[in-house]
CSV table of C-alpha atoms in Angstrom, one decimal:
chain,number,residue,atom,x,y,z
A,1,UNK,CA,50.8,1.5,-12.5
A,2,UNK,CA,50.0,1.6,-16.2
A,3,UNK,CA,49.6,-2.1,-17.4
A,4,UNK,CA,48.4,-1.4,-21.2
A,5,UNK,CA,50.5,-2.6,-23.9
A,6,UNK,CA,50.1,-3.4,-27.6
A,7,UNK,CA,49.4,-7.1,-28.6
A,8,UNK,CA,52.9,-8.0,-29.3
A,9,UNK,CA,54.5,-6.5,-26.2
A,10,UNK,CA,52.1,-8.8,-24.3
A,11,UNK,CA,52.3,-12.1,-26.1
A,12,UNK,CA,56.7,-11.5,-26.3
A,13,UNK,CA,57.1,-14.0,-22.7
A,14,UNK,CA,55.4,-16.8,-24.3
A,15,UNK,CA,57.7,-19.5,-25.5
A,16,UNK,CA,57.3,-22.9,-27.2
A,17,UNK,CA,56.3,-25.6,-24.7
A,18,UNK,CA,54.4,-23.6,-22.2
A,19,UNK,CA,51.3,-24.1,-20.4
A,20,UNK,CA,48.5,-21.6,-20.9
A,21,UNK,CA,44.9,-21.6,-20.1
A,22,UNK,CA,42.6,-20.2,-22.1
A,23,UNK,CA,39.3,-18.6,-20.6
A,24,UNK,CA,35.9,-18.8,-21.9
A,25,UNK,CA,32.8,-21.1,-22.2
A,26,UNK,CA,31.8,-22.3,-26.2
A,27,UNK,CA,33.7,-18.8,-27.5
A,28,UNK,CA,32.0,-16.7,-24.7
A,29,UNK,CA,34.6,-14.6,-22.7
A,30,UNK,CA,37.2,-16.1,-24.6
A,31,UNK,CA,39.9,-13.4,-25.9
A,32,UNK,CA,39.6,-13.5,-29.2
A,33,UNK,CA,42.3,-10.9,-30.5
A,34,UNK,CA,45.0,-12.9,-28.3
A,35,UNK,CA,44.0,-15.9,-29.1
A,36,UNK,CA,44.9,-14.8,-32.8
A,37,UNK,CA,48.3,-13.6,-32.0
A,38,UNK,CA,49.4,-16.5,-30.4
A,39,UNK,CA,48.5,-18.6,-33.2
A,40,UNK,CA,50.3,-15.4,-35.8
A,41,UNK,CA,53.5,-15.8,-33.3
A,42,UNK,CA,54.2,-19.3,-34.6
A,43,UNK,CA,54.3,-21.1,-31.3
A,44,UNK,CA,54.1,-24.8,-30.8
A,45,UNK,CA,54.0,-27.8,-28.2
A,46,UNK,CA,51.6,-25.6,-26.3
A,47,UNK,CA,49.7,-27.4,-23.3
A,48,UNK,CA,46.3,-25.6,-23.2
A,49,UNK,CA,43.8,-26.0,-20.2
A,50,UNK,CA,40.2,-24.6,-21.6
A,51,UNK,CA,37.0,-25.4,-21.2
A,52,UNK,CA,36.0,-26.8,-24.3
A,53,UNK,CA,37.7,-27.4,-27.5
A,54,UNK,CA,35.6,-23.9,-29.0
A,55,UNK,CA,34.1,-24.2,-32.5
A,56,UNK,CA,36.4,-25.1,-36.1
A,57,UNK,CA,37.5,-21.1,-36.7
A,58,UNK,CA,36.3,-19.6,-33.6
A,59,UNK,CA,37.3,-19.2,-30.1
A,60,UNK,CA,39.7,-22.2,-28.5
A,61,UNK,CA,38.9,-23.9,-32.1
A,62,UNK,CA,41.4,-21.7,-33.9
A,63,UNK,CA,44.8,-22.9,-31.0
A,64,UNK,CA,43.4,-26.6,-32.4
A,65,UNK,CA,42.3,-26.2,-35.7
A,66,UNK,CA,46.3,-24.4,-35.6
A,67,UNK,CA,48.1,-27.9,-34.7
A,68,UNK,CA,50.2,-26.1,-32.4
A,69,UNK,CA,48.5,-27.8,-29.4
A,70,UNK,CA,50.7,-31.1,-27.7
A,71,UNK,CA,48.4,-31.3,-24.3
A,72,UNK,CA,45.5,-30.3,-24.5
A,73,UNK,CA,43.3,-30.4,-20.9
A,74,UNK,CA,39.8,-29.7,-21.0
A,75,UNK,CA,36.2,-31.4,-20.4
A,76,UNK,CA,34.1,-31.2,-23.8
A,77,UNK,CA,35.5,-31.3,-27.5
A,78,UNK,CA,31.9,-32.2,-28.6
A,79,UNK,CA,31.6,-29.4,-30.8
A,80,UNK,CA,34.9,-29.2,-32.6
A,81,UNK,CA,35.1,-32.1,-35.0
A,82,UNK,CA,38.7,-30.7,-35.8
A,83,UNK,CA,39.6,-32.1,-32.2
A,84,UNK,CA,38.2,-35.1,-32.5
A,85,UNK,CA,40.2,-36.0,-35.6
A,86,UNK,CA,43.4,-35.2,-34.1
A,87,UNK,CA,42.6,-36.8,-31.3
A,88,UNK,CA,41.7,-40.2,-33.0
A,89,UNK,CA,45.0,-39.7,-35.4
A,90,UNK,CA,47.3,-39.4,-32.1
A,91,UNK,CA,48.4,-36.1,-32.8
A,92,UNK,CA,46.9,-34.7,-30.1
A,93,UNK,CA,46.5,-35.8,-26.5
A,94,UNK,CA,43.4,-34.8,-24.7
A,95,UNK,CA,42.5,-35.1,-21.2
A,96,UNK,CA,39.0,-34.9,-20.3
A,97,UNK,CA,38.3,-34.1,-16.5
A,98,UNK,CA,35.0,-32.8,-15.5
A,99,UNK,CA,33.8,-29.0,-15.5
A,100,UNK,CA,33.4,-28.4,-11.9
A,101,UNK,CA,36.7,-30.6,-10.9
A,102,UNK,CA,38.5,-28.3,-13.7
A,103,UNK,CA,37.1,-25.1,-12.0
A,104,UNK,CA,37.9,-25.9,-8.7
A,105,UNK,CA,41.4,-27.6,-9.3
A,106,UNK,CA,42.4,-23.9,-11.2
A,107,UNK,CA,40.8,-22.4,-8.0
A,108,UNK,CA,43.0,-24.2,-5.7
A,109,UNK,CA,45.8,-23.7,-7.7
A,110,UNK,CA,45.4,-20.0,-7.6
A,111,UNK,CA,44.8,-20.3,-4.3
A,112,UNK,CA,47.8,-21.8,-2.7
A,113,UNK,CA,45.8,-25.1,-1.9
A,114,UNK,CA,47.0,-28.7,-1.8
A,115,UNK,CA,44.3,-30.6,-3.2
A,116,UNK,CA,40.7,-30.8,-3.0
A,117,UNK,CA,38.0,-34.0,-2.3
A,118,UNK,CA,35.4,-34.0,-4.8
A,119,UNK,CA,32.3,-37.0,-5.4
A,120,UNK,CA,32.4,-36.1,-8.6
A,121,UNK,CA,33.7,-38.6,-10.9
A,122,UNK,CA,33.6,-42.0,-8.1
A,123,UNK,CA,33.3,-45.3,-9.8
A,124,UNK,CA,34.0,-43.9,-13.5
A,125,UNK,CA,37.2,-43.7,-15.7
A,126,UNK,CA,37.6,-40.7,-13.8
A,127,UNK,CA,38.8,-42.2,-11.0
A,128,UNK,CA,41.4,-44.2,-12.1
A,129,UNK,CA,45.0,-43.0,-10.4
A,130,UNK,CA,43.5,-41.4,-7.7
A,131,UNK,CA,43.4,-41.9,-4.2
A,132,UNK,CA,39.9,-42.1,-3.0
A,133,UNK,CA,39.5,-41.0,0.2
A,134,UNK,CA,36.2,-42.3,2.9
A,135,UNK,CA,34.8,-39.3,4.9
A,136,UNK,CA,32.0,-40.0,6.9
A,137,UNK,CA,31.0,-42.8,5.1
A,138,UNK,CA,31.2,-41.2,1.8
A,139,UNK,CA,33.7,-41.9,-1.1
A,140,UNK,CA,35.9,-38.9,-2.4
A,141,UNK,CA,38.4,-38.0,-5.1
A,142,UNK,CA,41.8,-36.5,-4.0
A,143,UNK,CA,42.2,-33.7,-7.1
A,144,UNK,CA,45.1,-32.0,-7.5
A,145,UNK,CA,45.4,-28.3,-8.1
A,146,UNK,CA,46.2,-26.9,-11.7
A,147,UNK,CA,48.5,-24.1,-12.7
A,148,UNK,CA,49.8,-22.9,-15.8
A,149,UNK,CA,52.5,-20.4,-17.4
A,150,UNK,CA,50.2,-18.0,-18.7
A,151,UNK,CA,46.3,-17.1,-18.7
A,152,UNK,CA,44.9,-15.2,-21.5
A,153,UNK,CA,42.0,-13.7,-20.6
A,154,UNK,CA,39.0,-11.4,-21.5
A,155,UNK,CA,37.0,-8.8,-19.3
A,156,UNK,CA,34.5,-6.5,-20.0
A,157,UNK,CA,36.2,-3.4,-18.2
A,158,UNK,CA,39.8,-3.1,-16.9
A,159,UNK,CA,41.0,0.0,-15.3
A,160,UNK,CA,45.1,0.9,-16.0
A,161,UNK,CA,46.4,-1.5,-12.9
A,162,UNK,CA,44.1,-4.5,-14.0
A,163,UNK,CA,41.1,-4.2,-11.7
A,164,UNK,CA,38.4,-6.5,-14.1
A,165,UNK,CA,34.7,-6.5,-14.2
A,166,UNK,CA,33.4,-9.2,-16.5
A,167,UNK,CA,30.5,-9.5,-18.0
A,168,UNK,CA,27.3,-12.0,-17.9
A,169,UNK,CA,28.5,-15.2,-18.4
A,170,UNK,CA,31.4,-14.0,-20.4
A,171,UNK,CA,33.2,-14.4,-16.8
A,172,UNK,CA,32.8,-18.2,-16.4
A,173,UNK,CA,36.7,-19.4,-16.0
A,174,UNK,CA,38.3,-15.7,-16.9
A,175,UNK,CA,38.9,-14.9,-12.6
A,176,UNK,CA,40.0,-18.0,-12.1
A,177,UNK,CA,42.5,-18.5,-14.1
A,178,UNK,CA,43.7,-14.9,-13.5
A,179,UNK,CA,44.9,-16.8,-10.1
A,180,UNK,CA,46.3,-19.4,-11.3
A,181,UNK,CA,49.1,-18.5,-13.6
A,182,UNK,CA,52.6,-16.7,-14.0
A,183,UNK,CA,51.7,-14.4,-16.5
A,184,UNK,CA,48.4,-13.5,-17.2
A,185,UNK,CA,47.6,-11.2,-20.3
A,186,UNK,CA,43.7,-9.7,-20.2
A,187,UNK,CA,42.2,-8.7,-23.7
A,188,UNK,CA,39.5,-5.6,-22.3
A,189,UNK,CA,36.6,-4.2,-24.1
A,190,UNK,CA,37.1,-0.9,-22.4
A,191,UNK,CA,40.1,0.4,-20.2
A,192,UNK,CA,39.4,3.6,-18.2
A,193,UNK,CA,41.9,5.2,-16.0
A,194,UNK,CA,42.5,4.3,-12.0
A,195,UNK,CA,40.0,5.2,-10.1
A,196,UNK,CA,37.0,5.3,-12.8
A,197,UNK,CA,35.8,1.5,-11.2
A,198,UNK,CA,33.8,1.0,-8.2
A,199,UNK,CA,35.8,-0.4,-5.9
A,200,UNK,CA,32.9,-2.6,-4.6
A,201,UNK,CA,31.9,-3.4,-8.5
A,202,UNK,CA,35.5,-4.7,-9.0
A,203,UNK,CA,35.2,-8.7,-9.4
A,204,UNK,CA,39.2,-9.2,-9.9
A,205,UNK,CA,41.6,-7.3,-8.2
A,206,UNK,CA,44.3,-5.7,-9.9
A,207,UNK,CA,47.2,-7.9,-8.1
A,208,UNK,CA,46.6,-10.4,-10.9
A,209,UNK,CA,47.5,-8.9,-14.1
A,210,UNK,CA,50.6,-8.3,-16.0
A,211,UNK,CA,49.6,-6.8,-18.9
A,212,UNK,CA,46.3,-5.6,-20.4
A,213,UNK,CA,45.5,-5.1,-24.5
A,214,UNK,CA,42.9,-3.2,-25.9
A,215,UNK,CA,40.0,-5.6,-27.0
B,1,UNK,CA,2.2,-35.1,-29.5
B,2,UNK,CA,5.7,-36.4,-30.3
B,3,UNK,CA,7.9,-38.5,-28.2
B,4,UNK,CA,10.3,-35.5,-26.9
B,5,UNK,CA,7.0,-33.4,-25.9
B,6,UNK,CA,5.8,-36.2,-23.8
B,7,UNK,CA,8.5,-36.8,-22.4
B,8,UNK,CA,9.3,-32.8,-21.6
B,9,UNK,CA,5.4,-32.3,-20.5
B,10,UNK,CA,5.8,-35.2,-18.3
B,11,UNK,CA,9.1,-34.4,-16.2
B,12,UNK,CA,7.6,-30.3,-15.9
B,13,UNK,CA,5.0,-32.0,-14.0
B,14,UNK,CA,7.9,-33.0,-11.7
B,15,UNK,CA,9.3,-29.5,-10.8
B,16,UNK,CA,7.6,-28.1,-8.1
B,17,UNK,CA,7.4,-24.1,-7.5
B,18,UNK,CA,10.9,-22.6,-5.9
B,19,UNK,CA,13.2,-25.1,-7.5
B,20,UNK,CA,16.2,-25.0,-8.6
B,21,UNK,CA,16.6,-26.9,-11.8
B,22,UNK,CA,19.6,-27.2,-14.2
B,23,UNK,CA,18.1,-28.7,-17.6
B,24,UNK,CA,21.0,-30.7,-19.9
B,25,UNK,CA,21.2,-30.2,-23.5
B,26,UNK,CA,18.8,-31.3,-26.3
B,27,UNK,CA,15.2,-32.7,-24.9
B,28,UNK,CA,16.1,-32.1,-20.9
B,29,UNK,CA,16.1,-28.0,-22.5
B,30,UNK,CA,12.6,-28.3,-24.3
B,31,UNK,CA,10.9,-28.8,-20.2
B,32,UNK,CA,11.3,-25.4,-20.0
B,33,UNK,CA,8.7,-24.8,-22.5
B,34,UNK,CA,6.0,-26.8,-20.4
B,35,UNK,CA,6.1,-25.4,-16.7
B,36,UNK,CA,3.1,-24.0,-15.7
B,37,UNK,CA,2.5,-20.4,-15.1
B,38,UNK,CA,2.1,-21.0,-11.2
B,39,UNK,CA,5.1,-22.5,-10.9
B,40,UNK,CA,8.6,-20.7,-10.1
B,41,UNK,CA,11.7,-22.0,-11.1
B,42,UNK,CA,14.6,-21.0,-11.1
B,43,UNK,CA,16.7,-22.4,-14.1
B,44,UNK,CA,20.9,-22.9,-13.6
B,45,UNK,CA,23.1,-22.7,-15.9
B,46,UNK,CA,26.8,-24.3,-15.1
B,47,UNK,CA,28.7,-21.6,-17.2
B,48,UNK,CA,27.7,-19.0,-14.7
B,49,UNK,CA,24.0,-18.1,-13.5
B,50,UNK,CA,20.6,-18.8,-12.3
B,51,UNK,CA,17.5,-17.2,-14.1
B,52,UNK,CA,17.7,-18.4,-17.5
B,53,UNK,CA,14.9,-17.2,-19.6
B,54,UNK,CA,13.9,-17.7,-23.3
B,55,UNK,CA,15.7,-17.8,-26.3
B,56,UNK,CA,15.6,-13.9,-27.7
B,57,UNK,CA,14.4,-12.8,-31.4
B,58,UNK,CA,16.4,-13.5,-34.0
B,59,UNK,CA,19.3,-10.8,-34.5
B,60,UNK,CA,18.6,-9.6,-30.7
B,61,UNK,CA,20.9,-12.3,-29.1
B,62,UNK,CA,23.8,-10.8,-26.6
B,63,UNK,CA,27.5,-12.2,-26.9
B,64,UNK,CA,28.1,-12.4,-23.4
B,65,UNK,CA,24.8,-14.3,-22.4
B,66,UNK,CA,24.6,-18.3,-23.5
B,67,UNK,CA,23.1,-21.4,-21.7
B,68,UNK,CA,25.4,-24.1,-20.9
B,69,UNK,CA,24.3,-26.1,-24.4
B,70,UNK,CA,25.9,-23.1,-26.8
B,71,UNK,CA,22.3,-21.2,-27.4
B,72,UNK,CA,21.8,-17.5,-26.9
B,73,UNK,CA,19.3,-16.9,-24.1
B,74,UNK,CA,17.6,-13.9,-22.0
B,75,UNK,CA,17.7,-14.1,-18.1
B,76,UNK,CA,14.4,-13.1,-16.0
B,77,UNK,CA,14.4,-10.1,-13.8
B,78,UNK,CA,16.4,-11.2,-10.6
B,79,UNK,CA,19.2,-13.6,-12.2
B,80,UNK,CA,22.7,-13.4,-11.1
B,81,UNK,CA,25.9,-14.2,-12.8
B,82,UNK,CA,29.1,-16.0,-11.4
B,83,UNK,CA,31.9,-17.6,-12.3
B,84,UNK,CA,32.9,-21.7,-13.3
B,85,UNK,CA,34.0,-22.4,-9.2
B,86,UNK,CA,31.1,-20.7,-7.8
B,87,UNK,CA,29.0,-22.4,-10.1
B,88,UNK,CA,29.8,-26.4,-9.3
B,89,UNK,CA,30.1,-25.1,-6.0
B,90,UNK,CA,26.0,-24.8,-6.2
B,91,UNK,CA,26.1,-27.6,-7.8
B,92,UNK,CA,27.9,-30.1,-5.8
B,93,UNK,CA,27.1,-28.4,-2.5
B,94,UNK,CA,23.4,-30.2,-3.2
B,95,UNK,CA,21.8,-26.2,-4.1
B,96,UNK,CA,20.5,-27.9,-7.1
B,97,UNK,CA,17.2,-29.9,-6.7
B,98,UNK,CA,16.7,-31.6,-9.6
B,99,UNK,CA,18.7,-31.6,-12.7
B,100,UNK,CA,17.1,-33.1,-16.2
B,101,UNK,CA,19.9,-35.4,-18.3
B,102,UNK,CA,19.5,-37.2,-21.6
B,103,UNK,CA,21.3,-40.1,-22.0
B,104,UNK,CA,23.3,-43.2,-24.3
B,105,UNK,CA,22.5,-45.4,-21.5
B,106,UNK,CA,21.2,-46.0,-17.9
B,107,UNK,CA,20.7,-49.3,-15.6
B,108,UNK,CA,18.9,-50.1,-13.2
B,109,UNK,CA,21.4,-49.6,-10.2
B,110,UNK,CA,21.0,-45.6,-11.4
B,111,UNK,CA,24.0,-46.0,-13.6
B,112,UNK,CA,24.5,-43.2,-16.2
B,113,UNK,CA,26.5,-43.5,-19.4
B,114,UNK,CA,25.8,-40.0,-21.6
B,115,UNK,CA,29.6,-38.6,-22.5
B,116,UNK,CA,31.3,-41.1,-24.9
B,117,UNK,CA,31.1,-44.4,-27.0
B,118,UNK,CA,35.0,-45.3,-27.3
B,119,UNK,CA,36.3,-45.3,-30.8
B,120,UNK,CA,33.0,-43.5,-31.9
B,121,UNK,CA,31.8,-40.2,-30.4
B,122,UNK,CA,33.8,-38.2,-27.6
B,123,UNK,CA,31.9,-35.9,-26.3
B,124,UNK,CA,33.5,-34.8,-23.1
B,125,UNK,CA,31.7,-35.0,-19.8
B,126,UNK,CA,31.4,-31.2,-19.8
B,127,UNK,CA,29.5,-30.6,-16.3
B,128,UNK,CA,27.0,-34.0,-16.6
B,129,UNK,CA,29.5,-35.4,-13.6
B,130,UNK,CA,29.4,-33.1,-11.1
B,131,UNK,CA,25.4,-33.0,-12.1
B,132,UNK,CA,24.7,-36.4,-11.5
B,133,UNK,CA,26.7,-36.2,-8.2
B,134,UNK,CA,26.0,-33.0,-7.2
B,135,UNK,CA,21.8,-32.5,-7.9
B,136,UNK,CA,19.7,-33.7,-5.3
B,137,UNK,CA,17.2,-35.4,-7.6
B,138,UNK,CA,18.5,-36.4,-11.2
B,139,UNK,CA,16.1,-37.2,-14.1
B,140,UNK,CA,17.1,-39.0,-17.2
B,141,UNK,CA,14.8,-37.9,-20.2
B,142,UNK,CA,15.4,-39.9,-23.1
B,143,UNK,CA,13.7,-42.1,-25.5
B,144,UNK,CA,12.9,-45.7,-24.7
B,145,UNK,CA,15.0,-47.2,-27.0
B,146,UNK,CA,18.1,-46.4,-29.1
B,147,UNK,CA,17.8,-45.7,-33.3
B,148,UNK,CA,17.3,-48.8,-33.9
B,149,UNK,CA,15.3,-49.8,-31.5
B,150,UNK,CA,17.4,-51.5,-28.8
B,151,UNK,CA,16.5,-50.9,-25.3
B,152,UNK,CA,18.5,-47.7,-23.7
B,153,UNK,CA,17.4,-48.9,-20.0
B,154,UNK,CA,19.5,-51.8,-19.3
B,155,UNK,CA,20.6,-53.9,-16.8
B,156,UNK,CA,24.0,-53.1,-16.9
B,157,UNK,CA,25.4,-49.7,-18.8
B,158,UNK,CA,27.9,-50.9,-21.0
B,159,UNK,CA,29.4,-47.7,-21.9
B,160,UNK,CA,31.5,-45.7,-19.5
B,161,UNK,CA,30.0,-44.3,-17.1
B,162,UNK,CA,28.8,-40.6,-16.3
B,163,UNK,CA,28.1,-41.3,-12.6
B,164,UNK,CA,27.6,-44.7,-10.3
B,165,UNK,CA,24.3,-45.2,-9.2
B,166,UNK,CA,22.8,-41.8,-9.1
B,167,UNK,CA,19.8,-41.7,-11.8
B,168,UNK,CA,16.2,-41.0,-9.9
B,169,UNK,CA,13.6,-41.1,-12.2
B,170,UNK,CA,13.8,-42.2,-15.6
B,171,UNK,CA,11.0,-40.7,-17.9
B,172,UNK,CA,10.7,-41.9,-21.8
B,173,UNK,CA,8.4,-42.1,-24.8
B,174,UNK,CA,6.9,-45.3,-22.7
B,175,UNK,CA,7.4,-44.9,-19.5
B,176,UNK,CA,8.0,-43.6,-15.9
B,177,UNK,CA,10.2,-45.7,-14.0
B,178,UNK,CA,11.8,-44.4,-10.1
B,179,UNK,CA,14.7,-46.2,-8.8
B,180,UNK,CA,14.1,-47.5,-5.5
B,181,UNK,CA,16.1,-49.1,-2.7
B,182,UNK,CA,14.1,-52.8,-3.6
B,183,UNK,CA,14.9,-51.7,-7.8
B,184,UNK,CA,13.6,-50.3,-10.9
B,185,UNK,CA,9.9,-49.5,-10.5
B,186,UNK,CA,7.7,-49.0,-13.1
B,187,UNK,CA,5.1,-46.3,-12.1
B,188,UNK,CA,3.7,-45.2,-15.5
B,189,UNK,CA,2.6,-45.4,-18.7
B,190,UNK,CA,2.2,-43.3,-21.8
B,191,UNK,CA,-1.3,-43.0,-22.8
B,192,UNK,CA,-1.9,-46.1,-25.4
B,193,UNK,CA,1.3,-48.1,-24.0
B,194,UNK,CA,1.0,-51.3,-22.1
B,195,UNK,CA,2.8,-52.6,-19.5
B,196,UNK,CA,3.9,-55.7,-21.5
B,197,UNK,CA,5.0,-53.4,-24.6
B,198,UNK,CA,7.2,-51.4,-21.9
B,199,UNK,CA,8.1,-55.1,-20.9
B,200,UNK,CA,9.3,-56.2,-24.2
B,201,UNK,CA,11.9,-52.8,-25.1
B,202,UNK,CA,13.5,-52.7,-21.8
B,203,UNK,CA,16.2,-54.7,-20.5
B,204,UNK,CA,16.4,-53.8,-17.1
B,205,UNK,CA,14.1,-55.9,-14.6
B,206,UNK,CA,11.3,-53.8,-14.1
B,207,UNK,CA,9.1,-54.1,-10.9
B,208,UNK,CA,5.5,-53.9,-11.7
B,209,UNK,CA,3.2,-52.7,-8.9
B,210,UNK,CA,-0.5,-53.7,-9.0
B,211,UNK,CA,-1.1,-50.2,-9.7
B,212,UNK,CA,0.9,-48.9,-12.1
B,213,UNK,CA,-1.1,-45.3,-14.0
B,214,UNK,CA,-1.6,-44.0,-17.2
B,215,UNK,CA,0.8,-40.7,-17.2
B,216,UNK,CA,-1.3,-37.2,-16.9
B,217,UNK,CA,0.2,-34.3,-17.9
């Protein structure tokens, strides 16, 4: 199965309103090239679900610096003042959960899981609307799994069906969120034919991906 | 030597060979620079690996490879690479022996406040949560008091909090404090401090043994 298409052809099932996550880690891993289109497509009241709010220009920072954002889920904006502004104006809602309870709520979404107990967060604002749950003496957070419309992607080497082998720690919360979405697009550096990838070198298997671009 | 050196000098002393260490942004990153050439560590990052090393050259940096505060870095022979799950699975499955913190704030319950001042600076927790929760020993490095000069180790954080009751050691400019079950303890001082200047910029009730040392680095 041949999953390349041009940028366009890609991005065409996105619509106004939808969910998407975003990989990367401070512009690292993040796809650049579709992050560009779907701010060139004109789309609006996106929710996004990234790490971090990128840098003003770069990364995440151009969906926010874009205004197209109405929900925007993540854990540090710290280095995007853009973000910050909007925040404090209202135009922007931002939800801050922490890093590891972000990771592992996209993980059990892609992975057909109900929930998850984490002591992260216990006794902070974190906390607040969640059931806390006592095992074995020990306070936990009941955290719900996260899913989106779409993931948008980046990997360092993608063969034609969307087997993906990232790279360094450009692969942060790129196979992750391959799992836990509808449609998930995967801009790639290089894109060999089947059969070109170790099997055992592949970290995401092909199962995940609807369409691949050239990166 | 300035405040952040002693302070990064002191807490290398802490990390003992095998470790693993995740080192926050800003001063808790400058320990690095000071752990002795016997001693193995192995430095995680949350974005994805264990092994960081130092900063490369200028104009030899690699796009893939950052630490978790936005620098380029090297790794040492042996590092590995993962992903954002696997990575606060380490984390919060207590793989991490001692992680180093700055902070706004911290009490003496072990309260930490470090992510945001409402109506001011939001920051974002990033991974400091799942840190303070997750790392068997956690290390606040900051300095003793604030910009203008109010005490930053208080009875009570005011700010919301980064994680209930989980700070071990606090190191500063002026001293070395461990949390124990009985309280705050103070254990050192900087070279030049007294006990009654430490005293005077902290709020917290500090217990003062009979035997409280100079810090050696």
């Amino acid at each position: 199965m041949n999953k390349v298409k041009t940028i366009n052809e890609a991005i065409a099932k996105i619509k106004d309103g939808d969910s998407v996550m975003v990989a990367g880690f401070m512009n690292v891993g993040t796809p650049e090239l579709l992050v560009d289109a779907v701010v060139a497509a004109g789309l609006k009241d996106l929710t996004i679900i990234c790490n971090d709010a990128g840098t003003p220009g770069k990364g995440a920072g151009k969906i926010v610096d874009a205004g197209i954002i109405k929900k925007f889920i993540t854990n540090h904006i710290g280095l995007n003042p853009v973000c910050g502004k909007q925040m404090s104006a209202g135009e922007l809602e931002v939800t801050l959960i922490p890093q590891g309870t972000m990771a592992e709520r996209i993980r059990a979404g892609g992975a057909g899981l109900g929930g998850f107990l984490t002591p992260t967060g216990v006794g902070t604002i974190v906390e607040e609307g969640k059931q806390v749950i006592n095992i074995e003496g020990k306070d936990y957070l009941l955290e719900l799994p996260l899913k989106a419309d779409v993931a948008l992607i980046k990997a360092h080497r993608a063969d034609r069906s969307g087997n993906l082998i990232f790279r360094k720690s450009a692969q942060n919360f790129n196979p992750l969120m391959a799992t836990a979405c509808e449609y998930v697009i995967v801009e790639a550096e290089h894109i060999e034919d089947v059969g070109c990838l170790d099997p055992d070198a592949i970290m995401l298997p092909g199962i995940f991906i609807d369409a691949i671009i050239q990166g | 030597m300035d405040a952040k050196e002693l302070i990064a000098r002191r807490i290398a002393k802490e990390l003992k060979d095998g470790q693993v260490v995740n080192l926050g942004i800003g001063l808790p990153t400058k320990v690095a620079n000071y752990i002795p050439d016997d001693v193995e560590i192995f430095l995680q990052s949350e974005n994805g690996f264990i092994g960081i090393g130092p900063v490369p050259p200028e104009g030899e940096f690699d796009k893939d490879l950052i630490n978790a505060g936005n620098q380029h870095v090297t790794v040492k022979p042996g590092a590995c690479f993962f992903d954002s799950a696997f990575s606060f699975g380490i984390i919060r499955g207590g793989h991490v022996d001692a992680t180093v913190l700055g902070t706004l704030e911290v009490d003496q319950e072990g309260n930490v406040a470090n992510y945001i001042i409402p109506g001011k600076l939001i920051a974002g927790m990033g991974g400091a949560m799942d840190l303070c929760t997750g790392a068997k020993k956690v290390i606040i490095a900051t300095t003793h008091t604030d910009k203008h000069g109010r005490p930053k180790v208080l009875k009570k954080c005011r700010l919301p909090l980064t994680a209930r009751g989980e700070a071990n050691l606090i190191v500063t400019d002026l001293a070395f404090m461990e949390r124990t079950e009985e309280g705050l303890v103070l254990r050192e001082t900087a070279p030049g401090v007294t006990v009654e200047e430490v005293l005077s910029k902290t709020e917290a009730e500090l217990i003062v043994p009979d035997d409280v040392k100079e810090m050696d680095f």
